[in-house]
mmCIF file of C-alpha atoms and ligand atoms in Angstrom:
data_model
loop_
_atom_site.group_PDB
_atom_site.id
_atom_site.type_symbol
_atom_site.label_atom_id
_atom_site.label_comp_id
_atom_site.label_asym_id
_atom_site.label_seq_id
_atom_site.Cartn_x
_atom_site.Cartn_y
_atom_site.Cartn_z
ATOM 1 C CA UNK A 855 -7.971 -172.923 75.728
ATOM 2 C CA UNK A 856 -5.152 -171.670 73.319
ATOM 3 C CA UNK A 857 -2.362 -170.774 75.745
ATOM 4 C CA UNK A 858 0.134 -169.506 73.130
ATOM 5 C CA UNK A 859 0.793 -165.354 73.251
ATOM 6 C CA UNK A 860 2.040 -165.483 69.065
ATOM 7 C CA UNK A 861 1.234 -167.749 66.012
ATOM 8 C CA UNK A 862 5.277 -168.197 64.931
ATOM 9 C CA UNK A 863 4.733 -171.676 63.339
ATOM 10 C CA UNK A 864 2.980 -174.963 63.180
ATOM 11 C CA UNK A 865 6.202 -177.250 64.867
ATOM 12 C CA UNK A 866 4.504 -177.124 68.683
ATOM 13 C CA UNK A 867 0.348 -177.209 66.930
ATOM 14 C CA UNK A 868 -0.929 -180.662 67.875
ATOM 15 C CA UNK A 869 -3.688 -182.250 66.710
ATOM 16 C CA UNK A 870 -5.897 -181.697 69.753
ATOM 17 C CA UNK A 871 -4.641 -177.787 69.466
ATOM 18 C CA UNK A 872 -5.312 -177.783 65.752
ATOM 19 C CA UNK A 873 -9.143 -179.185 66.183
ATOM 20 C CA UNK A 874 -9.482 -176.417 68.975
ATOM 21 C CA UNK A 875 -8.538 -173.636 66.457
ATOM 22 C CA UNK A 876 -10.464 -175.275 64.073
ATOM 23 C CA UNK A 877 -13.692 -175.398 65.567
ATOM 24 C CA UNK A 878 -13.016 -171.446 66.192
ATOM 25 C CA UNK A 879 -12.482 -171.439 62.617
ATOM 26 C CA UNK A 880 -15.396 -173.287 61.428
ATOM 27 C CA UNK A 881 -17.340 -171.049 63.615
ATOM 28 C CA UNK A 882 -16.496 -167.580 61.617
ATOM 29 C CA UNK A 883 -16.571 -169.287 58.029
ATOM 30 C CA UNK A 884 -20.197 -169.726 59.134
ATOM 31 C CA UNK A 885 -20.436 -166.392 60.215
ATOM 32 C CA UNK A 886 -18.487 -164.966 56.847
ATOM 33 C CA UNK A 887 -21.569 -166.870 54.587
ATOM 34 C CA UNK A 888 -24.333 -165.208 57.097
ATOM 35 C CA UNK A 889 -25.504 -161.524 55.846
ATOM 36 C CA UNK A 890 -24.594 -160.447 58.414
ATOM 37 C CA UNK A 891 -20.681 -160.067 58.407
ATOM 38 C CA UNK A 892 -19.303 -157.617 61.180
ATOM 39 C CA UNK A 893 -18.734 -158.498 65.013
ATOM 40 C CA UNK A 894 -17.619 -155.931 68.078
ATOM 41 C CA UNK A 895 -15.150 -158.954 69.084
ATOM 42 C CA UNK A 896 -12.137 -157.002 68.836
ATOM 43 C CA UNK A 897 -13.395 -153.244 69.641
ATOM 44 C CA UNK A 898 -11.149 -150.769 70.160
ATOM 45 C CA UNK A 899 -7.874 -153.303 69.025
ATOM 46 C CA UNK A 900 -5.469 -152.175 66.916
ATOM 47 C CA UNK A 901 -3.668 -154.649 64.821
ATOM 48 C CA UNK A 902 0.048 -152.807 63.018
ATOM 49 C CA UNK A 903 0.901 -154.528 59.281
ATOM 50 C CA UNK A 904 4.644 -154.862 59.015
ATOM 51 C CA UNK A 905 4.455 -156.080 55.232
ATOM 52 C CA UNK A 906 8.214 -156.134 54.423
ATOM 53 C CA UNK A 907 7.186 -158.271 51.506
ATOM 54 C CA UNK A 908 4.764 -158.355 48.665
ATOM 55 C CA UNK A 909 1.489 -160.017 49.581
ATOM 56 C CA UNK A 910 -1.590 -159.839 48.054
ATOM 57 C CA UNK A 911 -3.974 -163.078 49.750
ATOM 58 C CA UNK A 912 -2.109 -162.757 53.142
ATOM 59 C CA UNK A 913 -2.425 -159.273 53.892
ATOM 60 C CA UNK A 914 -5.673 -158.511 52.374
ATOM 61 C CA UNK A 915 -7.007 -161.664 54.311
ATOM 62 C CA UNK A 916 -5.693 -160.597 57.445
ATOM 63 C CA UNK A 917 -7.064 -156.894 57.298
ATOM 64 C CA UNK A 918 -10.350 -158.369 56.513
ATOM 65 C CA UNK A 919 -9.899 -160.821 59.568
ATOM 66 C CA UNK A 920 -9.483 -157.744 61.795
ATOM 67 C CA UNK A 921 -12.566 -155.820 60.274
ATOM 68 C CA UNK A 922 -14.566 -158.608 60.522
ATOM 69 C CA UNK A 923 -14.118 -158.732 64.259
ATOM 70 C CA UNK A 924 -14.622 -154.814 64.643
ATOM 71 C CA UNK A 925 -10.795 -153.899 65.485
ATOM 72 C CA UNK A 926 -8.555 -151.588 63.659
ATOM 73 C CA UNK A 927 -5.514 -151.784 61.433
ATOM 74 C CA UNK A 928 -2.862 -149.861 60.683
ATOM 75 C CA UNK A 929 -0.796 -151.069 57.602
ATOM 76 C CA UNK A 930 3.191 -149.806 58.103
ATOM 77 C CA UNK A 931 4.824 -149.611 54.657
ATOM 78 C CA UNK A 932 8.073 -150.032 55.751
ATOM 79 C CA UNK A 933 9.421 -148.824 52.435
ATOM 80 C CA UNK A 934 7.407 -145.665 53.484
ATOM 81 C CA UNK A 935 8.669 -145.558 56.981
ATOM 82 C CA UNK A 936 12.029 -144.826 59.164
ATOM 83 C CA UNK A 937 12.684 -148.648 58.627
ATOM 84 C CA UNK A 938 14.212 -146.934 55.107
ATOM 85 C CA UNK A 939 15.920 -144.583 57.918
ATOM 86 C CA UNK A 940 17.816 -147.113 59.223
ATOM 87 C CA UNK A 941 15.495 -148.034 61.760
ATOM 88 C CA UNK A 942 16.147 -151.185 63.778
ATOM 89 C CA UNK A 943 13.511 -153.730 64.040
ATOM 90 C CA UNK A 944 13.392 -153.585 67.606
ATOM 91 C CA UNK A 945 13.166 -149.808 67.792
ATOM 92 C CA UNK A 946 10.329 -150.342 65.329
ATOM 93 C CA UNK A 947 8.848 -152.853 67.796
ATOM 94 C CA UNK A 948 9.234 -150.504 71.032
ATOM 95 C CA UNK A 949 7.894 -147.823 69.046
ATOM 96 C CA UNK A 950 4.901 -149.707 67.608
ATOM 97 C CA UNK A 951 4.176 -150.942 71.488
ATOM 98 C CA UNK A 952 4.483 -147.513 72.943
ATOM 99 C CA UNK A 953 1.605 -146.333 70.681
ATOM 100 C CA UNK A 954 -0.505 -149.246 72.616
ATOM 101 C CA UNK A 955 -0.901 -151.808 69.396
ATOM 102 C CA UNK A 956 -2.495 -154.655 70.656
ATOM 103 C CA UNK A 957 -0.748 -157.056 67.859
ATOM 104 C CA UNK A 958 1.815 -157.579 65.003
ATOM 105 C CA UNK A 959 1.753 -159.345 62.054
ATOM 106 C CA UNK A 960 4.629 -159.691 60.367
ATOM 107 C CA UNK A 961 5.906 -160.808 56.743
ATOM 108 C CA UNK A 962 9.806 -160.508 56.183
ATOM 109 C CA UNK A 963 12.309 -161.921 53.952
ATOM 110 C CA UNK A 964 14.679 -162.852 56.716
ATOM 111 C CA UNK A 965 14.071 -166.444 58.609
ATOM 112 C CA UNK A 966 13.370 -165.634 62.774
ATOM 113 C CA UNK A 967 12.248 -161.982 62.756
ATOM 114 C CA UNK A 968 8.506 -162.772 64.307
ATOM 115 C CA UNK A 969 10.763 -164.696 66.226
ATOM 116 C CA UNK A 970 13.162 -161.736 67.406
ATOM 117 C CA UNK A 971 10.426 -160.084 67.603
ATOM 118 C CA UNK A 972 7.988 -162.230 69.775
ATOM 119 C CA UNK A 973 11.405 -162.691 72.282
ATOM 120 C CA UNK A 974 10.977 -158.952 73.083
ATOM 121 C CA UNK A 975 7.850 -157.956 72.348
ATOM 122 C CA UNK A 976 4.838 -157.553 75.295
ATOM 123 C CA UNK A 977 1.833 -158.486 72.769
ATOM 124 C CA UNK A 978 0.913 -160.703 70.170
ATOM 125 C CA UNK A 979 3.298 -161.464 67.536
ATOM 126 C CA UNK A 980 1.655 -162.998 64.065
ATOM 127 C CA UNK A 981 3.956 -164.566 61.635
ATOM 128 C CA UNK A 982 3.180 -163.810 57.939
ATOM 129 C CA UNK A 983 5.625 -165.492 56.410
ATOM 130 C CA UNK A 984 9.636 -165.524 57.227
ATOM 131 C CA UNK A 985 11.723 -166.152 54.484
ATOM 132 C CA UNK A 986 11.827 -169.403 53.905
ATOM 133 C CA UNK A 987 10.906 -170.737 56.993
ATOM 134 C CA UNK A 988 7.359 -170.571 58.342
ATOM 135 C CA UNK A 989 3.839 -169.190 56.873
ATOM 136 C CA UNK A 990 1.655 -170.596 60.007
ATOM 137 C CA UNK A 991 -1.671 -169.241 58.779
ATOM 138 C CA UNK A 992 -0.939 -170.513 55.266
ATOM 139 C CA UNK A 993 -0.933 -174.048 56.876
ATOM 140 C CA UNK A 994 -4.112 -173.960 59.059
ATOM 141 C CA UNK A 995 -5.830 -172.308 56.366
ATOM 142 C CA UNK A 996 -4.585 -175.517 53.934
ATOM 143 C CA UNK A 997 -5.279 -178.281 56.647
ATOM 144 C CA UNK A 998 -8.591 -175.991 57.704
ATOM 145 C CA UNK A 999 -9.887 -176.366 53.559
ATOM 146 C CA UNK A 1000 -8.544 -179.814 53.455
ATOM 147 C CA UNK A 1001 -10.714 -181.042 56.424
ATOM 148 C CA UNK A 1002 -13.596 -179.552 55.376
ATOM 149 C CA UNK A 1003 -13.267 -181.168 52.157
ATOM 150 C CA UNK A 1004 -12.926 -184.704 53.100
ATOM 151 C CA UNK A 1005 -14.284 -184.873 56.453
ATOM 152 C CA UNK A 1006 -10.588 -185.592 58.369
ATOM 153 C CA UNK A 1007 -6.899 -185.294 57.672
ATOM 154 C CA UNK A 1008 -5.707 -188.609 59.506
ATOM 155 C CA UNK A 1009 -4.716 -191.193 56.671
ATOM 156 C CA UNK A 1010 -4.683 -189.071 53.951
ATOM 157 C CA UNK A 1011 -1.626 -188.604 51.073
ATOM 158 C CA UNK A 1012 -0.624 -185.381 50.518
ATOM 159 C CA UNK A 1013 1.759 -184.504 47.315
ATOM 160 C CA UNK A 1014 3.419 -180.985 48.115
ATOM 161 C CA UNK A 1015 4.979 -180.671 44.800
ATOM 162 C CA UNK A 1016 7.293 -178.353 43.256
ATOM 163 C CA UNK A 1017 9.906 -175.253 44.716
ATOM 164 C CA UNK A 1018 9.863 -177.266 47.952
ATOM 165 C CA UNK A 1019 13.622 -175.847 48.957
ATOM 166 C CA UNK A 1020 12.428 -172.375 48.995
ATOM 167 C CA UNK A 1021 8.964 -172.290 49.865
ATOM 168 C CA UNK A 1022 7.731 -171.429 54.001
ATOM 169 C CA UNK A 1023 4.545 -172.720 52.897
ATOM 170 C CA UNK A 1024 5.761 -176.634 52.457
ATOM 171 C CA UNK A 1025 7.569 -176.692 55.519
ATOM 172 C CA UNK A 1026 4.980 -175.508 57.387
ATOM 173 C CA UNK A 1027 2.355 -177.564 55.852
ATOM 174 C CA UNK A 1028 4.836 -180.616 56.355
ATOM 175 C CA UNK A 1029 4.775 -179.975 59.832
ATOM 176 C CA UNK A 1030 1.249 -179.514 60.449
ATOM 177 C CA UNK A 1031 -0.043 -182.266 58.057
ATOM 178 C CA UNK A 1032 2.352 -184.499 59.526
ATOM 179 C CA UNK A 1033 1.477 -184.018 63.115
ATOM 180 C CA UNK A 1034 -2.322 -184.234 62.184
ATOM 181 C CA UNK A 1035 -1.786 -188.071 61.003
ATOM 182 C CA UNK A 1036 -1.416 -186.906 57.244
ATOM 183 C CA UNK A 1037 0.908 -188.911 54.991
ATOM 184 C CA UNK A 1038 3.433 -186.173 53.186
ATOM 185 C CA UNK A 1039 5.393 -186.637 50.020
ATOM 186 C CA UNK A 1040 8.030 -183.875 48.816
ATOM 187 C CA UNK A 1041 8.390 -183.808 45.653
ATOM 188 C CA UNK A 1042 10.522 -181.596 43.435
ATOM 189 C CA UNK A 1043 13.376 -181.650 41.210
ATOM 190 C CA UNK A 1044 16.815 -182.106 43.351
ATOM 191 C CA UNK A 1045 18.172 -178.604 43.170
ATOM 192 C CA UNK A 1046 14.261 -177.669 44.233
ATOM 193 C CA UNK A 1047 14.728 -179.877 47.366
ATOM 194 C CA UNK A 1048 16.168 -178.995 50.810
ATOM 195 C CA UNK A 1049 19.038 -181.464 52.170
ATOM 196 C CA UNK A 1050 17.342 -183.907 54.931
ATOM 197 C CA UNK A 1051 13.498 -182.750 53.946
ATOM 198 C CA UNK A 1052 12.552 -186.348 55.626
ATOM 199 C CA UNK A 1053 13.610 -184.672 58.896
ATOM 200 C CA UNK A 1054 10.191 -182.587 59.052
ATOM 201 C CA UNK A 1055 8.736 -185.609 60.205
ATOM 202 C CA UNK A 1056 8.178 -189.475 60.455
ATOM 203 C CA UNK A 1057 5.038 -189.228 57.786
ATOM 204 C CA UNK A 1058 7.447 -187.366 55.568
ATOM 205 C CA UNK A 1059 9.172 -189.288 51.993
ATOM 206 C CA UNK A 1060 10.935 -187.273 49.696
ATOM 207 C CA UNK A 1061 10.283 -187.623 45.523
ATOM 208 C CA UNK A 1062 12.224 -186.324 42.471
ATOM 209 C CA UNK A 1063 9.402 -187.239 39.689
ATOM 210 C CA UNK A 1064 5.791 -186.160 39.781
ATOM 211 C CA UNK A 1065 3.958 -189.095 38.634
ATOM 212 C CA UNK A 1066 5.838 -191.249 41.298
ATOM 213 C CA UNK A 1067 4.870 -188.438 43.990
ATOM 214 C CA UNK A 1068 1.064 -188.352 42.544
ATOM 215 C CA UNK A 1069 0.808 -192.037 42.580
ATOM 216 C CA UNK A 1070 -2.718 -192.688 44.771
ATOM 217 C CA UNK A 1071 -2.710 -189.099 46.521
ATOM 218 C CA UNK A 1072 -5.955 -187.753 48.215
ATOM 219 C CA UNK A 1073 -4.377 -183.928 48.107
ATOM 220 C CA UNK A 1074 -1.924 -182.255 45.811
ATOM 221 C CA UNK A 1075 -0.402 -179.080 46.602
ATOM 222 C CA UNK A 1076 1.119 -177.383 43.818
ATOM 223 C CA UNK A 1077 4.290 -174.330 44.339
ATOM 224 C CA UNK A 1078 5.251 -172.240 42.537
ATOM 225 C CA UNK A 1079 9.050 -171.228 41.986
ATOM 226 C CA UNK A 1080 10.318 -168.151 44.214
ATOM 227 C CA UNK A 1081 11.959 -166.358 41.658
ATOM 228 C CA UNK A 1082 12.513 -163.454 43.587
ATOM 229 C CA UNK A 1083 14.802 -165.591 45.683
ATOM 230 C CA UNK A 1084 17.297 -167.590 43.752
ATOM 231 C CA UNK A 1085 14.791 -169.178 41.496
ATOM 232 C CA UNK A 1086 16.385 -168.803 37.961
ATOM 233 C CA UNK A 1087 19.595 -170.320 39.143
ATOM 234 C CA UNK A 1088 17.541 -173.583 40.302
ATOM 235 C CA UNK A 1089 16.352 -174.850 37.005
ATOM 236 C CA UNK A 1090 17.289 -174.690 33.553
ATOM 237 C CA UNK A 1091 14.494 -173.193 31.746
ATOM 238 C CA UNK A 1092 10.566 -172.434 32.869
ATOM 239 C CA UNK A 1093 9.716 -174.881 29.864
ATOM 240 C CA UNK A 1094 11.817 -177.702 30.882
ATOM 241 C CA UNK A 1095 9.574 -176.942 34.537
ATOM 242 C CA UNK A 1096 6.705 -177.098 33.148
ATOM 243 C CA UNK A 1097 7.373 -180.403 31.168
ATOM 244 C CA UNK A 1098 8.580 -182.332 33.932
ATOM 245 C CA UNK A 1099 6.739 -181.040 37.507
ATOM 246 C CA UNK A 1100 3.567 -178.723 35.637
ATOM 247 C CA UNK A 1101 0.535 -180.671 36.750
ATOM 248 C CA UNK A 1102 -2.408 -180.661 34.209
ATOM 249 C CA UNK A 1103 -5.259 -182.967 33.977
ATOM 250 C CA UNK A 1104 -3.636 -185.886 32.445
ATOM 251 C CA UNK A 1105 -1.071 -186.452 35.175
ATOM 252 C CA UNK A 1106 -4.270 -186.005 37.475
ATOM 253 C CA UNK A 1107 -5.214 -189.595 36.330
ATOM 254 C CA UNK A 1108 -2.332 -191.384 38.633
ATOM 255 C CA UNK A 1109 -3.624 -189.315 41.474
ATOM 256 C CA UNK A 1110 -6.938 -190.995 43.016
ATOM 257 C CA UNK A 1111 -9.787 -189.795 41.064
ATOM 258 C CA UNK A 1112 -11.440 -187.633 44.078
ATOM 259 C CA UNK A 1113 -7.651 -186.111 44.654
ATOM 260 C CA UNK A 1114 -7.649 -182.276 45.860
ATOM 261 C CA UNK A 1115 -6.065 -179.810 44.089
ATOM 262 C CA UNK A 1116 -4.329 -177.032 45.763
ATOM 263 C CA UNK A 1117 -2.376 -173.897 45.567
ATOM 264 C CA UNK A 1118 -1.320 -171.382 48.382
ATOM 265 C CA UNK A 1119 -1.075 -168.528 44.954
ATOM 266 C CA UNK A 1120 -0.081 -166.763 43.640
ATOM 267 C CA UNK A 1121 -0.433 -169.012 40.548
ATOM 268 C CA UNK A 1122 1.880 -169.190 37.387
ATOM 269 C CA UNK A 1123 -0.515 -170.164 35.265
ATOM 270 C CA UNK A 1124 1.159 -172.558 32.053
ATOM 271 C CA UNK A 1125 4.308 -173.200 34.645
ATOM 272 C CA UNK A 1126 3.372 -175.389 37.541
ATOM 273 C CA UNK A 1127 -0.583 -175.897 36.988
ATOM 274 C CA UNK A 1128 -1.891 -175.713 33.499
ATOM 275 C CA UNK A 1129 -5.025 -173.396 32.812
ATOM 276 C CA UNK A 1130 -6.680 -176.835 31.892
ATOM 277 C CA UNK A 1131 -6.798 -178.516 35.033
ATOM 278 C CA UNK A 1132 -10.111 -176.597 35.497
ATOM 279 C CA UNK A 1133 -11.779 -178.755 33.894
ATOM 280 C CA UNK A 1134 -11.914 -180.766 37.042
ATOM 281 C CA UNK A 1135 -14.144 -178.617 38.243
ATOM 282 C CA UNK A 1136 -14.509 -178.438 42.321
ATOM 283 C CA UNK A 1137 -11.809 -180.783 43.004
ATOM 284 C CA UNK A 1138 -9.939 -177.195 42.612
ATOM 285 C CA UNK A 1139 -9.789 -176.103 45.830
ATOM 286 C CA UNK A 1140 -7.717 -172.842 45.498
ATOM 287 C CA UNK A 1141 -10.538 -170.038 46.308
ATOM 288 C CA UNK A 1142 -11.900 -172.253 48.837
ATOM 289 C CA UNK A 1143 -8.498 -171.990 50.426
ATOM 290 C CA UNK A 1144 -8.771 -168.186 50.109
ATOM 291 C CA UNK A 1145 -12.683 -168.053 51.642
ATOM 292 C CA UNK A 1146 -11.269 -170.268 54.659
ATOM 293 C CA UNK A 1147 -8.285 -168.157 55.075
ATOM 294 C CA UNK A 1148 -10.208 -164.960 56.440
ATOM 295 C CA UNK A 1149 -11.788 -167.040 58.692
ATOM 296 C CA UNK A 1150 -8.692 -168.638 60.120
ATOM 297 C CA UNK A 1151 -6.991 -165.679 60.212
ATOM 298 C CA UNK A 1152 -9.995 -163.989 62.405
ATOM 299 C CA UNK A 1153 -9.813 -167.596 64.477
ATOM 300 C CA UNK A 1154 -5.776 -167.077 65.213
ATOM 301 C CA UNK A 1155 -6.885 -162.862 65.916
ATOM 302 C CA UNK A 1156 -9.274 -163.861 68.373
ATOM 303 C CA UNK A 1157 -7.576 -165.997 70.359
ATOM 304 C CA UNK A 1158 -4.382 -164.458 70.418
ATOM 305 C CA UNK A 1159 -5.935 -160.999 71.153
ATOM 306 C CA UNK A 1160 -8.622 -162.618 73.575
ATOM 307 C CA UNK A 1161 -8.161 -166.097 75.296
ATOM 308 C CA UNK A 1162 -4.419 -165.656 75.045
ATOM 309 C CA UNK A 1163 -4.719 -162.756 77.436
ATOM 310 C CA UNK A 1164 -7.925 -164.200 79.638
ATOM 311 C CA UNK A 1165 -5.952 -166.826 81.374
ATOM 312 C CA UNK A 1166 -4.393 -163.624 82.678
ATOM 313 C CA UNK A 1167 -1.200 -164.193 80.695
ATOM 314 C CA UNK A 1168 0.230 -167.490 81.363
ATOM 315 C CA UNK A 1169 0.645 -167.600 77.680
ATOM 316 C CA UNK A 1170 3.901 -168.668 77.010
ATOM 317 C CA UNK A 1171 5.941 -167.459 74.177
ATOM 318 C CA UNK A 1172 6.094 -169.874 71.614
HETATM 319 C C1 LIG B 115 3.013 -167.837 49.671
HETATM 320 C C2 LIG B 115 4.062 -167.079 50.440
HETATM 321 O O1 LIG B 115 4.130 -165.852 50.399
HETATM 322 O O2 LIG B 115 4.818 -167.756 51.099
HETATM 323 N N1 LIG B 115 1.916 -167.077 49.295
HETATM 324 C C3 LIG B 115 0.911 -166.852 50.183
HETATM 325 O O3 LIG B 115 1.111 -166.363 51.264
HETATM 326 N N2 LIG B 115 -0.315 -167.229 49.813
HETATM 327 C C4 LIG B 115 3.561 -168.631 48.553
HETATM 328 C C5 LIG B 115 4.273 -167.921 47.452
HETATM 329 O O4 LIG B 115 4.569 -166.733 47.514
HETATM 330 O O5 LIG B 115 4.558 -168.610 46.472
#
């Protein structure tokens, strides 16, 4: 049973917990490849989009999620909407809950607001993405592909390699990997790397140089840089990236020769992965990552917006 009312982040997902939502998972990729493609699981829900930044996998992945189970969404621009007013986040909340939403999900640039949110809100809040500090789907849907790929997580070494400091999708993953049995390297330049980055968990070691953080990995996960943050200020030129921490099929070699190769996108193509590496052919698992993430996302819909609430709300907040 998943007792959790929102999906905020992957720190309290344990392994048993994780193999639960996976199995849910597993289930609706299955039902995805059927003809057959449209369930009445979520009739009459209504899930509210608060994009308050640009998505294109996430959010299109998401509404799909929702359609596929039969319920409704409602995407709020909030460039479009009283937010632009002045609006408060929590008067956007109460408003959004008045209108009987059954669920949230929420992108924003700030670190905590599903949080905020979830600490006042009466239904399901799903994180998106916060800043730089959690992308819980992203991670399921990277552990989910990974899994399915080579059979179990436990014992493998995963590279996470590149804008480490600024990217929700590492920590998360770090988390999640970590607390599945996964070995995790870091690895990015040292203006690309948070201070303590070991502290996301015992499995976790920290690199500066790519070859050293490929060295015998089952998985690489490549990132790119978040220039819309402070990217440009973090490097000295895109080239001098590329050279040192762009991953192409040469460097592949120090990798083991069945190692994964992954991307959450979107991909800057010629900057962290070179157009070439696919010539490795279906060890690039980057679309399979975006076929499993509609059916983890309709796996976290469904048991937020049913189980959650059929053990009559003991969920706890988490
Ligand atoms: C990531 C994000 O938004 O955190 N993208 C995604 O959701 N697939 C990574 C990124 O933007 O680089």
């Amino acid at each position: 049973m998943w007792t959790h009312k929102h999906l905020l982040g992957t720190a309290d997902i344990d392994a048993a917990r994780a193999e639960r939502f996976f199995a849910r998972a597993e289930h609706y990729l299955a039902f995805l490849r059927e003809g057959e493609r449209k369930s009445e699981e979520l009739r009459g829900k209504v899930v509210v989009h608060l994009f308050f930044e640009a998505s294109t996998r996430t959010r299109a992945s998401f509404e799909m999620a929702a359609k596929r189970l039969g319920a409704e969404v409602v995407n709020l621009n909030p460039k479009g909407s009283s937010v632009s007013k002045g609006e408060s986040l929590l008067d956007t909340l109460k408003n959004i809950e008045a209108m009987r939403a059954d669920a949230i999900v929420v992108r924003h640039s700030a670190s905590g607001v599903p949080h905020f949110l979830a600490s006042r809100s009466s239904i399901p809040i799903l994180n998106a993405g916060d800043g730089l500090h959690e992308h819980p789907t992203q991670a399921l849907l990277d552990a989910f592909t990974i899994r399915r790929k080579r059979g179990q997580i436990h014992g493998l070494t995963v590279a996470i390699c590149g804008d480490i400091l600024q990217s929700r999708v590492a920590r998360s993953n770090a988390l999640l990997l970590g607390a599945l049995g996964a070995k995790v390297r870091l690895v990015a330049p040292r203006t690309m790397m948070p201070p303590a980055a070991e502290a996301l968990g015992p499995t976790v070691t920290v690199h500066h140089d790519l070859d050293e953080g490929l060295r015998d990995a089952d998985v690489v996960m490549m990132l790119r840089i978040q220039n819309e943050r402070f990217g440009g200020a973090m490097m000295g030129s895109t080239r001098e990236f590329a050279r040192t921490f762009g991953l192409d099929p040469g460097r592949m070699g120090i990798a083991r020769p069945d190692c994964l190769i992954m991307h959450p996108g979107p991909v800057n193509w010629g900057v962290e992965l070179s157009t070439r590496i696919e010539s490795l052919g279906d060890r690039v698992v980057i679309l399979d990552q975006v076929e499993s993430g509609v059916a983890v996302r309709m796996a976290a819909l469904s048991l937020l917006l049913t189980s959650g609430r059929a053990v009559g709300d003991a969920a706890v907040a988490s």
